[in-house]
Coordinates of C-alpha atoms and ligand atoms in Angstrom, one line a residue:
X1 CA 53.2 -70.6 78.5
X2 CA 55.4 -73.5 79.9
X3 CA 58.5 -74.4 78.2
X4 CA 57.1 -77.4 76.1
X5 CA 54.5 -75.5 74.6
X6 CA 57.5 -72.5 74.1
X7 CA 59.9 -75.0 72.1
X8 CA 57.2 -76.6 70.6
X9 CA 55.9 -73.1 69.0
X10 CA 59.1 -72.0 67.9
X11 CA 60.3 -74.9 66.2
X12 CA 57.2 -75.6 64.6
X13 CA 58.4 -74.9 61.5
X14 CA 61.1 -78.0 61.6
X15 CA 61.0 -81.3 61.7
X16 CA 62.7 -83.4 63.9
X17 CA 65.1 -84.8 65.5
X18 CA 67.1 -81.4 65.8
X19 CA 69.0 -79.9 68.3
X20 CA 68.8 -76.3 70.3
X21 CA 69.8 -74.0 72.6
X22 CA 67.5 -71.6 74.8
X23 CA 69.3 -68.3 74.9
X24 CA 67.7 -67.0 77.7
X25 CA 68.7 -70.2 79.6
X26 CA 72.5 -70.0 78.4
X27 CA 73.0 -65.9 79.3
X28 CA 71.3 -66.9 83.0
X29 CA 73.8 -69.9 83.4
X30 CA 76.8 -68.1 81.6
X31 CA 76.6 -64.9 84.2
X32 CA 76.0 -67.3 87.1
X33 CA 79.1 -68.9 86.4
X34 CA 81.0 -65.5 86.1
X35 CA 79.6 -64.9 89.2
X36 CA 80.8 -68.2 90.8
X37 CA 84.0 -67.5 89.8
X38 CA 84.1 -64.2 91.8
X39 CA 86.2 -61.7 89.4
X40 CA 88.8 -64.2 87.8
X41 CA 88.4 -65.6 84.4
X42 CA 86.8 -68.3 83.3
X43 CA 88.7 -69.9 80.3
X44 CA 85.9 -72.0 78.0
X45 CA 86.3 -75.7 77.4
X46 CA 85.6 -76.2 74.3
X47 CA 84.7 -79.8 74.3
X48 CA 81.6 -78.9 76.4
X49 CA 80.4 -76.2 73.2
X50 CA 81.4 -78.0 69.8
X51 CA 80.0 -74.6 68.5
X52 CA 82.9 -72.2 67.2
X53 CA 79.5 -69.2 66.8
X54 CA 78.9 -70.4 70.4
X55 CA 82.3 -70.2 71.4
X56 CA 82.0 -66.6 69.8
X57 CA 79.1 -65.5 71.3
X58 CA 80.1 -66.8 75.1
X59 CA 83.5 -65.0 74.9
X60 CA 81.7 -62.1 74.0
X61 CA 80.1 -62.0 77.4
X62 CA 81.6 -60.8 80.4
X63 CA 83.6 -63.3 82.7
X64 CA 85.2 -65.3 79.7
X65 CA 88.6 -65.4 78.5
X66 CA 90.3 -67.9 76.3
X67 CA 89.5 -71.3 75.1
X68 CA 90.2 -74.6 76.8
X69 CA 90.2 -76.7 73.1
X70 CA 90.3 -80.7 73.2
X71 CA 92.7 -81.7 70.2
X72 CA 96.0 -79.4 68.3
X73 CA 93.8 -80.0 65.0
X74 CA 90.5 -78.3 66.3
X75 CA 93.4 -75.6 68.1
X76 CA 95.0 -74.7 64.5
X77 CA 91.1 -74.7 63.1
X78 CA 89.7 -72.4 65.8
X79 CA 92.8 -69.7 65.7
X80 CA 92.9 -69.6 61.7
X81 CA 89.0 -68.8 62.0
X82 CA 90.0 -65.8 64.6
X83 CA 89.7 -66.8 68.0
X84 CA 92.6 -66.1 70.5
X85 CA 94.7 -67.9 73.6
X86 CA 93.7 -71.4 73.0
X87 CA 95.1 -74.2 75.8
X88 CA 95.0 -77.4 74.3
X89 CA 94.4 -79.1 77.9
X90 CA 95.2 -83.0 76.5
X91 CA 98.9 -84.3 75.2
X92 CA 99.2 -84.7 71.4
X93 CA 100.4 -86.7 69.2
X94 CA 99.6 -85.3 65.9
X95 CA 102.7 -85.0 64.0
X96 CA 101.1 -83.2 61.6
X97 CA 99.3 -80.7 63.8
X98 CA 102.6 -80.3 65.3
X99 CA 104.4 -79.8 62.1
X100 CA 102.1 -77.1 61.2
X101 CA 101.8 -75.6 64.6
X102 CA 106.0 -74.8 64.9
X103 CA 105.4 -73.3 61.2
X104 CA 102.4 -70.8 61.8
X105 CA 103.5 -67.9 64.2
X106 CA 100.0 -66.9 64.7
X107 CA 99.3 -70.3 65.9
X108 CA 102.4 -70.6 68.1
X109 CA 101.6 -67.2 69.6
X110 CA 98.2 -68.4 70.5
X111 CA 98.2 -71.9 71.1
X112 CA 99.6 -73.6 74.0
X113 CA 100.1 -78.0 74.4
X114 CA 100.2 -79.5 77.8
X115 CA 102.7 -82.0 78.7
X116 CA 103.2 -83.8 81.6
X117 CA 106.8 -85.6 80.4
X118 CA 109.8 -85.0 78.4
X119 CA 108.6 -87.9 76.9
X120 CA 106.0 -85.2 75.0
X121 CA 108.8 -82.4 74.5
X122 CA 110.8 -85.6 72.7
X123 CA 107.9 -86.2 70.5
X124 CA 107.5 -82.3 69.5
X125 CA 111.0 -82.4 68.5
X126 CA 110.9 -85.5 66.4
X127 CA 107.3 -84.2 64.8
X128 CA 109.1 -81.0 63.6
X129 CA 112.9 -81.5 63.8
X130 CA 112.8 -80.9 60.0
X131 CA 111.6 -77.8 59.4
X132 CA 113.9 -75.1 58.6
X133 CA 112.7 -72.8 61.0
X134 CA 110.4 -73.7 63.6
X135 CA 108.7 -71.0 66.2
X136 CA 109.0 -71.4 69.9
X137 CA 106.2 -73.7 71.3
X138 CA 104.2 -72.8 74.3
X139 CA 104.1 -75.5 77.3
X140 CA 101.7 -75.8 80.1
X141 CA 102.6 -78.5 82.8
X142 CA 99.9 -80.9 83.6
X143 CA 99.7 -81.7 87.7
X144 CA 98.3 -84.3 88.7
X145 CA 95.1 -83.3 91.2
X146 CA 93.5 -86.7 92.2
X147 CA 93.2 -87.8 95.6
X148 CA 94.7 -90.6 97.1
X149 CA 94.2 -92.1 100.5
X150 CA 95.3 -95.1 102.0
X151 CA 98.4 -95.1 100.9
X152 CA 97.5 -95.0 97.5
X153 CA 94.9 -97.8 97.3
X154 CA 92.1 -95.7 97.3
X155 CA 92.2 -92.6 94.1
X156 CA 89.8 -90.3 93.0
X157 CA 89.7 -88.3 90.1
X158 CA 90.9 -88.5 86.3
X159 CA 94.2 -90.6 85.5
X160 CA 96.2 -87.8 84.2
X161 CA 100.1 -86.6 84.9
X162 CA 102.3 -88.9 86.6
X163 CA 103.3 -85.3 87.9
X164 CA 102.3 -84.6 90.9
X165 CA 104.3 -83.4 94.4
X166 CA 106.2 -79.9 93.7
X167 CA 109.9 -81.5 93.5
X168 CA 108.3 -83.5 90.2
X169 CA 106.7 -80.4 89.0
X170 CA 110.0 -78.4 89.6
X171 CA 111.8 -81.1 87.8
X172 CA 109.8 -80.8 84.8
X173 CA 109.5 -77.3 84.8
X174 CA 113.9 -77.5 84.5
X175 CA 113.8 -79.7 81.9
X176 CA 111.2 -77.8 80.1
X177 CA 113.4 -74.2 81.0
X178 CA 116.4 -75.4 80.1
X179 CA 115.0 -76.9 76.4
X180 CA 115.7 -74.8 73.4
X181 CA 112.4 -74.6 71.5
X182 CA 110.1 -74.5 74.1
X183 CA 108.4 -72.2 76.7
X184 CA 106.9 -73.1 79.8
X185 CA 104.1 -69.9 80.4
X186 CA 101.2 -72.5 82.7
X187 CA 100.5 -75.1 84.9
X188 CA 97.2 -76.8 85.5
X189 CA 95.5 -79.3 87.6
X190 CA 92.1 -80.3 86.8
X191 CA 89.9 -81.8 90.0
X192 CA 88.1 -83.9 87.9
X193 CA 86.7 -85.6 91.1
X194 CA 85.2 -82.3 92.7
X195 CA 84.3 -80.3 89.6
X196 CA 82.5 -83.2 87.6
X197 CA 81.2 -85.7 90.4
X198 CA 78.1 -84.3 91.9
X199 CA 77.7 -84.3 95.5
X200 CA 73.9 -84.6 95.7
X201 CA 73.0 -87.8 94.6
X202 CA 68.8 -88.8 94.3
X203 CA 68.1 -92.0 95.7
X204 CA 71.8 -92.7 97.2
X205 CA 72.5 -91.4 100.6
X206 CA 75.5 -93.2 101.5
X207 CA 77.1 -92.5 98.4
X208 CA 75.9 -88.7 98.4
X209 CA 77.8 -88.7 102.1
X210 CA 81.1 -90.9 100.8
X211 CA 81.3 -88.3 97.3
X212 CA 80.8 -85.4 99.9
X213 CA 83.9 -86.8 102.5
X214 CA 86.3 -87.4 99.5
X215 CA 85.4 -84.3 98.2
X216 CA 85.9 -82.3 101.3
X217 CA 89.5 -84.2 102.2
X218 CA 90.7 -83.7 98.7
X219 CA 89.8 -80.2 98.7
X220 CA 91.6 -79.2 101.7
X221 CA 94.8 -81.2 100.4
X222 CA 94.7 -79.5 96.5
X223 CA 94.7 -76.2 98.4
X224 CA 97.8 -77.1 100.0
X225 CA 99.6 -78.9 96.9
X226 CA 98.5 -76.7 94.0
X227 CA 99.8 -73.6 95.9
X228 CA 103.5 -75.4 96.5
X229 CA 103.5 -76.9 93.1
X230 CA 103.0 -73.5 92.0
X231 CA 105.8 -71.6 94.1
X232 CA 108.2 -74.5 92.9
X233 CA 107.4 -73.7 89.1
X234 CA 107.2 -70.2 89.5
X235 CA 111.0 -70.5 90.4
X236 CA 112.2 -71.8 87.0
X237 CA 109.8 -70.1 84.9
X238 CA 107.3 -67.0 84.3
X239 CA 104.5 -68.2 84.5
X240 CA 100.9 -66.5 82.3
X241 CA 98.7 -68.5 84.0
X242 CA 97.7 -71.2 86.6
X243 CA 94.4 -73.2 85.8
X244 CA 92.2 -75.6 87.4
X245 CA 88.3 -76.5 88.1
X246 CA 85.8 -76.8 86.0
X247 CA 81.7 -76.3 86.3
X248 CA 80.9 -78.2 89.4
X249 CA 84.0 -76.4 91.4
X250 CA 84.2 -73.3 89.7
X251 CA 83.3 -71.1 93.0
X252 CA 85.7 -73.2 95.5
X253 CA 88.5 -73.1 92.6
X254 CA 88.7 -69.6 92.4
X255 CA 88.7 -68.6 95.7
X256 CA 92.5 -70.1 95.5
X257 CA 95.4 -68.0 96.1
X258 CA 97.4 -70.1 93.3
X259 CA 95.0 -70.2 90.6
X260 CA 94.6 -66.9 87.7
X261 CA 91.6 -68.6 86.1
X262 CA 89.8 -71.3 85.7
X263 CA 87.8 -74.0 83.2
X264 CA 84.6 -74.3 82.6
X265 CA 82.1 -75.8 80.1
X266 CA 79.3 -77.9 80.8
X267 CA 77.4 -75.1 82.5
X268 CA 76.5 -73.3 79.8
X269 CA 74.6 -76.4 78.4
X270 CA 73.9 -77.3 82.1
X271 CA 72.9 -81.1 81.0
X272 CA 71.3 -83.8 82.8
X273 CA 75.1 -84.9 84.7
X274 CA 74.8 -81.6 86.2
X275 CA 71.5 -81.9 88.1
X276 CA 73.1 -83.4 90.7
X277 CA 75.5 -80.4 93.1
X278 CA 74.5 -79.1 95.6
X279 CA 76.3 -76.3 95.9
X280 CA 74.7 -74.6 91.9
X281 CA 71.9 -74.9 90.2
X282 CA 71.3 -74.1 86.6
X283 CA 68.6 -74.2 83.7
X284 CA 68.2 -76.9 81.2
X285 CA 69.5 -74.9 78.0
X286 CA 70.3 -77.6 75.4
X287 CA 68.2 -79.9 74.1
X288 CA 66.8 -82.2 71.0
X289 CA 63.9 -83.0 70.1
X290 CA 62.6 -86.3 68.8
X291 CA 59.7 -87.4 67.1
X292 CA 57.0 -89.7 68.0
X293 CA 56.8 -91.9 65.1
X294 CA 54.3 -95.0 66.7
X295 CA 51.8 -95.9 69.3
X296 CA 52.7 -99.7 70.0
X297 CA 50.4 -100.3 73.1
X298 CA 48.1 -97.6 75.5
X299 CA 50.7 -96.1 77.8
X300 CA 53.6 -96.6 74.8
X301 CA 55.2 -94.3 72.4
X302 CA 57.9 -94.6 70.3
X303 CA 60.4 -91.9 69.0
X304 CA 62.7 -92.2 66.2
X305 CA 66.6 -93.0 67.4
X306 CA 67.9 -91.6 70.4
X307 CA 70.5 -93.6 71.5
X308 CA 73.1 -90.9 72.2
X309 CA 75.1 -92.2 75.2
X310 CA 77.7 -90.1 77.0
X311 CA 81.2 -90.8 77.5
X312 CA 82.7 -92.3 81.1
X313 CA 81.4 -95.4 82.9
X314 CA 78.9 -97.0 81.9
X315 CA 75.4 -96.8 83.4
X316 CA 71.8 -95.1 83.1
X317 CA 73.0 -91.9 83.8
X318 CA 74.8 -92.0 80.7
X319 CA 71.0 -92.1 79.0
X320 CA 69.7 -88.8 77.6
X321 CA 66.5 -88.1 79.9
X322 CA 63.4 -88.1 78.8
X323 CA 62.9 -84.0 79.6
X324 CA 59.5 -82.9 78.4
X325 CA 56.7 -83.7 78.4
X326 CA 57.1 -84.9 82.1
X327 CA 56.7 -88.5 83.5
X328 CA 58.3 -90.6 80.5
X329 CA 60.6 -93.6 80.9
X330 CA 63.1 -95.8 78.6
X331 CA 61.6 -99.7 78.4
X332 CA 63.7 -101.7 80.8
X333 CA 64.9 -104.0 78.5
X334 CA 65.5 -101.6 75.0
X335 CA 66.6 -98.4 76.9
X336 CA 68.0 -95.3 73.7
X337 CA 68.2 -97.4 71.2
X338 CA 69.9 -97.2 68.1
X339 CA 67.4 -96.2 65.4
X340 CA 64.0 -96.2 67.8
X341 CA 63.2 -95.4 71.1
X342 CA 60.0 -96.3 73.3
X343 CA 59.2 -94.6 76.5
X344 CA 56.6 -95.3 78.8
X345 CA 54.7 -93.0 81.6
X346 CA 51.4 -91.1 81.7
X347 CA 53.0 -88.6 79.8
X348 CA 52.5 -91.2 76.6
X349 CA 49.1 -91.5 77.0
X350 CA 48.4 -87.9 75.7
X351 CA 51.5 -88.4 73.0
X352 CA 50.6 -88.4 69.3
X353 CA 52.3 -89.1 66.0
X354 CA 53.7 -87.1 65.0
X355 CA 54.4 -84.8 68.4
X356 CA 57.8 -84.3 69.7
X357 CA 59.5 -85.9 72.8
X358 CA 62.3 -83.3 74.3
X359 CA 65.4 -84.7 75.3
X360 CA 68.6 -83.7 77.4
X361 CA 71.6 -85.0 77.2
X362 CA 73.9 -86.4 80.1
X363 CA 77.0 -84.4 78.8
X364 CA 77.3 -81.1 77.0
X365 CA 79.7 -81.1 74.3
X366 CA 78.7 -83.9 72.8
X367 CA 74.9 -83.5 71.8
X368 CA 76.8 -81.6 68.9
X369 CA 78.5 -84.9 67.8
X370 CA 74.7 -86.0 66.3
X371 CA 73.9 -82.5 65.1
X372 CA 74.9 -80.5 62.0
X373 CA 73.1 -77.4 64.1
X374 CA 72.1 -75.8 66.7
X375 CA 68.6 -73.5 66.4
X376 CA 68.9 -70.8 68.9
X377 CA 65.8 -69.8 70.7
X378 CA 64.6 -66.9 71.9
X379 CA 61.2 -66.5 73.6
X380 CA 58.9 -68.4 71.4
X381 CA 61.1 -67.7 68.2
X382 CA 64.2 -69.4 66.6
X383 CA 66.6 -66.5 65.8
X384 CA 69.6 -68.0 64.4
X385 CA 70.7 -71.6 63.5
X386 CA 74.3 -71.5 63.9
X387 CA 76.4 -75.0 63.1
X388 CA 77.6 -77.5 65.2
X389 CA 81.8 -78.4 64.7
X390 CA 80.1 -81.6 62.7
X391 CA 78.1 -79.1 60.8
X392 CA 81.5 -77.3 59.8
X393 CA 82.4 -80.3 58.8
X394 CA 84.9 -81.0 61.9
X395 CA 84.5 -84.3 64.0
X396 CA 88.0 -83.8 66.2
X397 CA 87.0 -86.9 68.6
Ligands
PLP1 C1 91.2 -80.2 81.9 C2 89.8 -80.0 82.1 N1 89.4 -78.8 82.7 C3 88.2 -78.5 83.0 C4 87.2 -79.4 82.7 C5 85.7 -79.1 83.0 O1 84.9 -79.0 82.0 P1 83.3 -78.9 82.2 O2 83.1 -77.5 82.9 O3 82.7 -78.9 80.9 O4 82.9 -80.0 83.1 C6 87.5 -80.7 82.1 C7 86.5 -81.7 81.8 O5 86.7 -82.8 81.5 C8 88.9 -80.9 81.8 O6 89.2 -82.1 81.2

């Protein structure tokens, strides 16, 4: 039985659109990445699950330790449900998460914020100057781990810290030390332009050879500047950890002298965006399905909505693909749309009303941003539905 006829069986029962999650396919990707990351741990971004059961269930497995959360809010929701050693890996400015995160010692215990200024300490202080006692907050310095070339006008990677050569990350670390309230325990620097650009492009040799060059220069000088940034920190502070990567780097990340774990995500979904590396592979394990609500033309069918575009640049590989059946295609000129979608191909010849169309999504995480649930497959069965953040009622970003 091929896949199709697997998901079709076991969801028979529901009625689309709804989301889910082949377990066999998410056990085979999780222990591929603990393998990739050859013995250290791999700390789970959140933002790439928007499941807390999920969350759950993958730090249950071996390889996994602690949660890479995207906002303080979802942080204080995750460790008053339970869960342990969350990095919130993006500055806040919540003063009300703040407020409540210098009151809760269990949350101060477990929760660490990432600055990347004093310009962030300042705002801490003025979010919960107030309170009559406030616990000591945990601080992890953000490095800057873009590459730049030609003297600086050409950069790859995310715009993140202005910190970035080890005097700057020393200076910070000293004003950090030396500031009552606060505790500097990690430092991380996120490749964005290794471990989420793939390096395999279909259809695009020269830019498949120009991703691979960058990615190859920038490599060899992160090797160099995390492991100084790191010695200069270490000389102001103790520190618990030093992350970096993420799925597409999590092999080459590890392997660094400087780094005690690293991030990862999107590979347990492994969605469409992550087709594209040569250096991994991974199996398809979240999906929705959508169904085919009218036959326009021969060669036409037309599912209901759809239109779930990722985040970042905009472009067709922002589109959720067309997965199975095979050989389907978005009409040029209506693409995902908002409420209806056609697709064209062979594959619509043999559609019905009434059938489903599977979908994947370019991006992990945020498939669960349209779905209270997630039905968890197993063979040709659904053996759980667990929620989605939405379905907890929790929409964070
Ligand atoms: C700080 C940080 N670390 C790691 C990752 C990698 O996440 P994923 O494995 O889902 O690509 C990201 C993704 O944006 C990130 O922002």
């Amino acid at each position: 039985m091929d896949d199709r006829q697997r998901y079709d069986r076991a969801t028979a029962h529901l009625d689309p659109p709804f989301a889910v999650l082949d377990l066999e396919a998410l056990r085979s990707n999780a222990s591929a990445m603990a393998r990739r990351a050859g013995g250290k741990p791999i700390r789970v971004a959140s933002k790439s699950i928007r499941s807390r059961p999920l969350l759950e269930r993958i730090l249950a497995m071996d390889g996994f330790a602690g949660i890479m959360a995207f906002t303080l809010p979802e942080a204080l929701w995750l460790v008053s449900t339970g869960l342990r050693d969350v990095l919130v890996a993006y500055p806040t400015a919540d003063r009300t998460a703040l407020a409540e995160l210098a009151a809760d010692p269990v949350a101060a215990r477990e929760i660490t914020l990432m600055v990347d200024s004093a310009d962030h300490l300042n705002l801490v202080d003025a979010a919960i100057g107030g309170l009559p006692h406030r616990h000591e907050i945990r601080i992890c310095l953000d490095i800057d781990a873009g590459f730049v070339a030609f003297r600086g006008r050409f950069r790859a990677g995310a715009h993140r810290s202005p910190v970035r050569r080890p005097d700057q990350a020393a200076d910070l670390a000293a004003t950090i030390a030396k500031r009552p309230g606060f505790r500097l325990v990690g430092v991380m620097a996120y490749e964005a332009q290794i471990a989420g650009v793939g390096d395999d492009q279909p259809g695009n040799p020269a830019l498949t050879r120009a991703v691979r060059l960058m990615q190859a220069r920038s490599r060899r000088e992160l090797l160099v500047r995390r492991g100084r940034v790191v010695q200069a920190v270490a000389q102001v502070a103790d520190l618990e950890f030093v992350n970096g990567g993420g799925t597409g780097s999590i092999d080459l990340t590890a392997r660094e002298k400087a780094v005690t774990e690293v991030a990862a995500g999107s590979g347990f979904f492994h969605p469409r965006l992550f087709d594209f590396y040569r250096g991994f592979t991974g199996r398809p394990a979240a999906m929705f399905a959508l169904p085919v609500v009218r036959r326009p033309a021969p060669g036409v069918v037309t599912v209901l909505g759809g239109g779930y575009h990722a985040s970042g640049p905009p472009g067709r590989d922002r589109l959720p693909h067309p997965y199975l059946p095979h050989g389907l295609r978005y009409a040029p000129g209506e693409g995902a749309g908002e409420v209806q979608t056609p697709l064209l191909g062979p594959a619509a010849h043999d559609l019905r009303t009434g059938d489903r169309v599977w979908f994947r999504h370019a991006k992990a995480g945020e498939l669960c941003e349209r779905f209270t649930a997630l039905h968890l497959i197993e063979g040709e069965e659904v053996v759980e539905t667990v929620p989605t953040y939405r379905g907890e009622g929790r929409t964070f970003l």
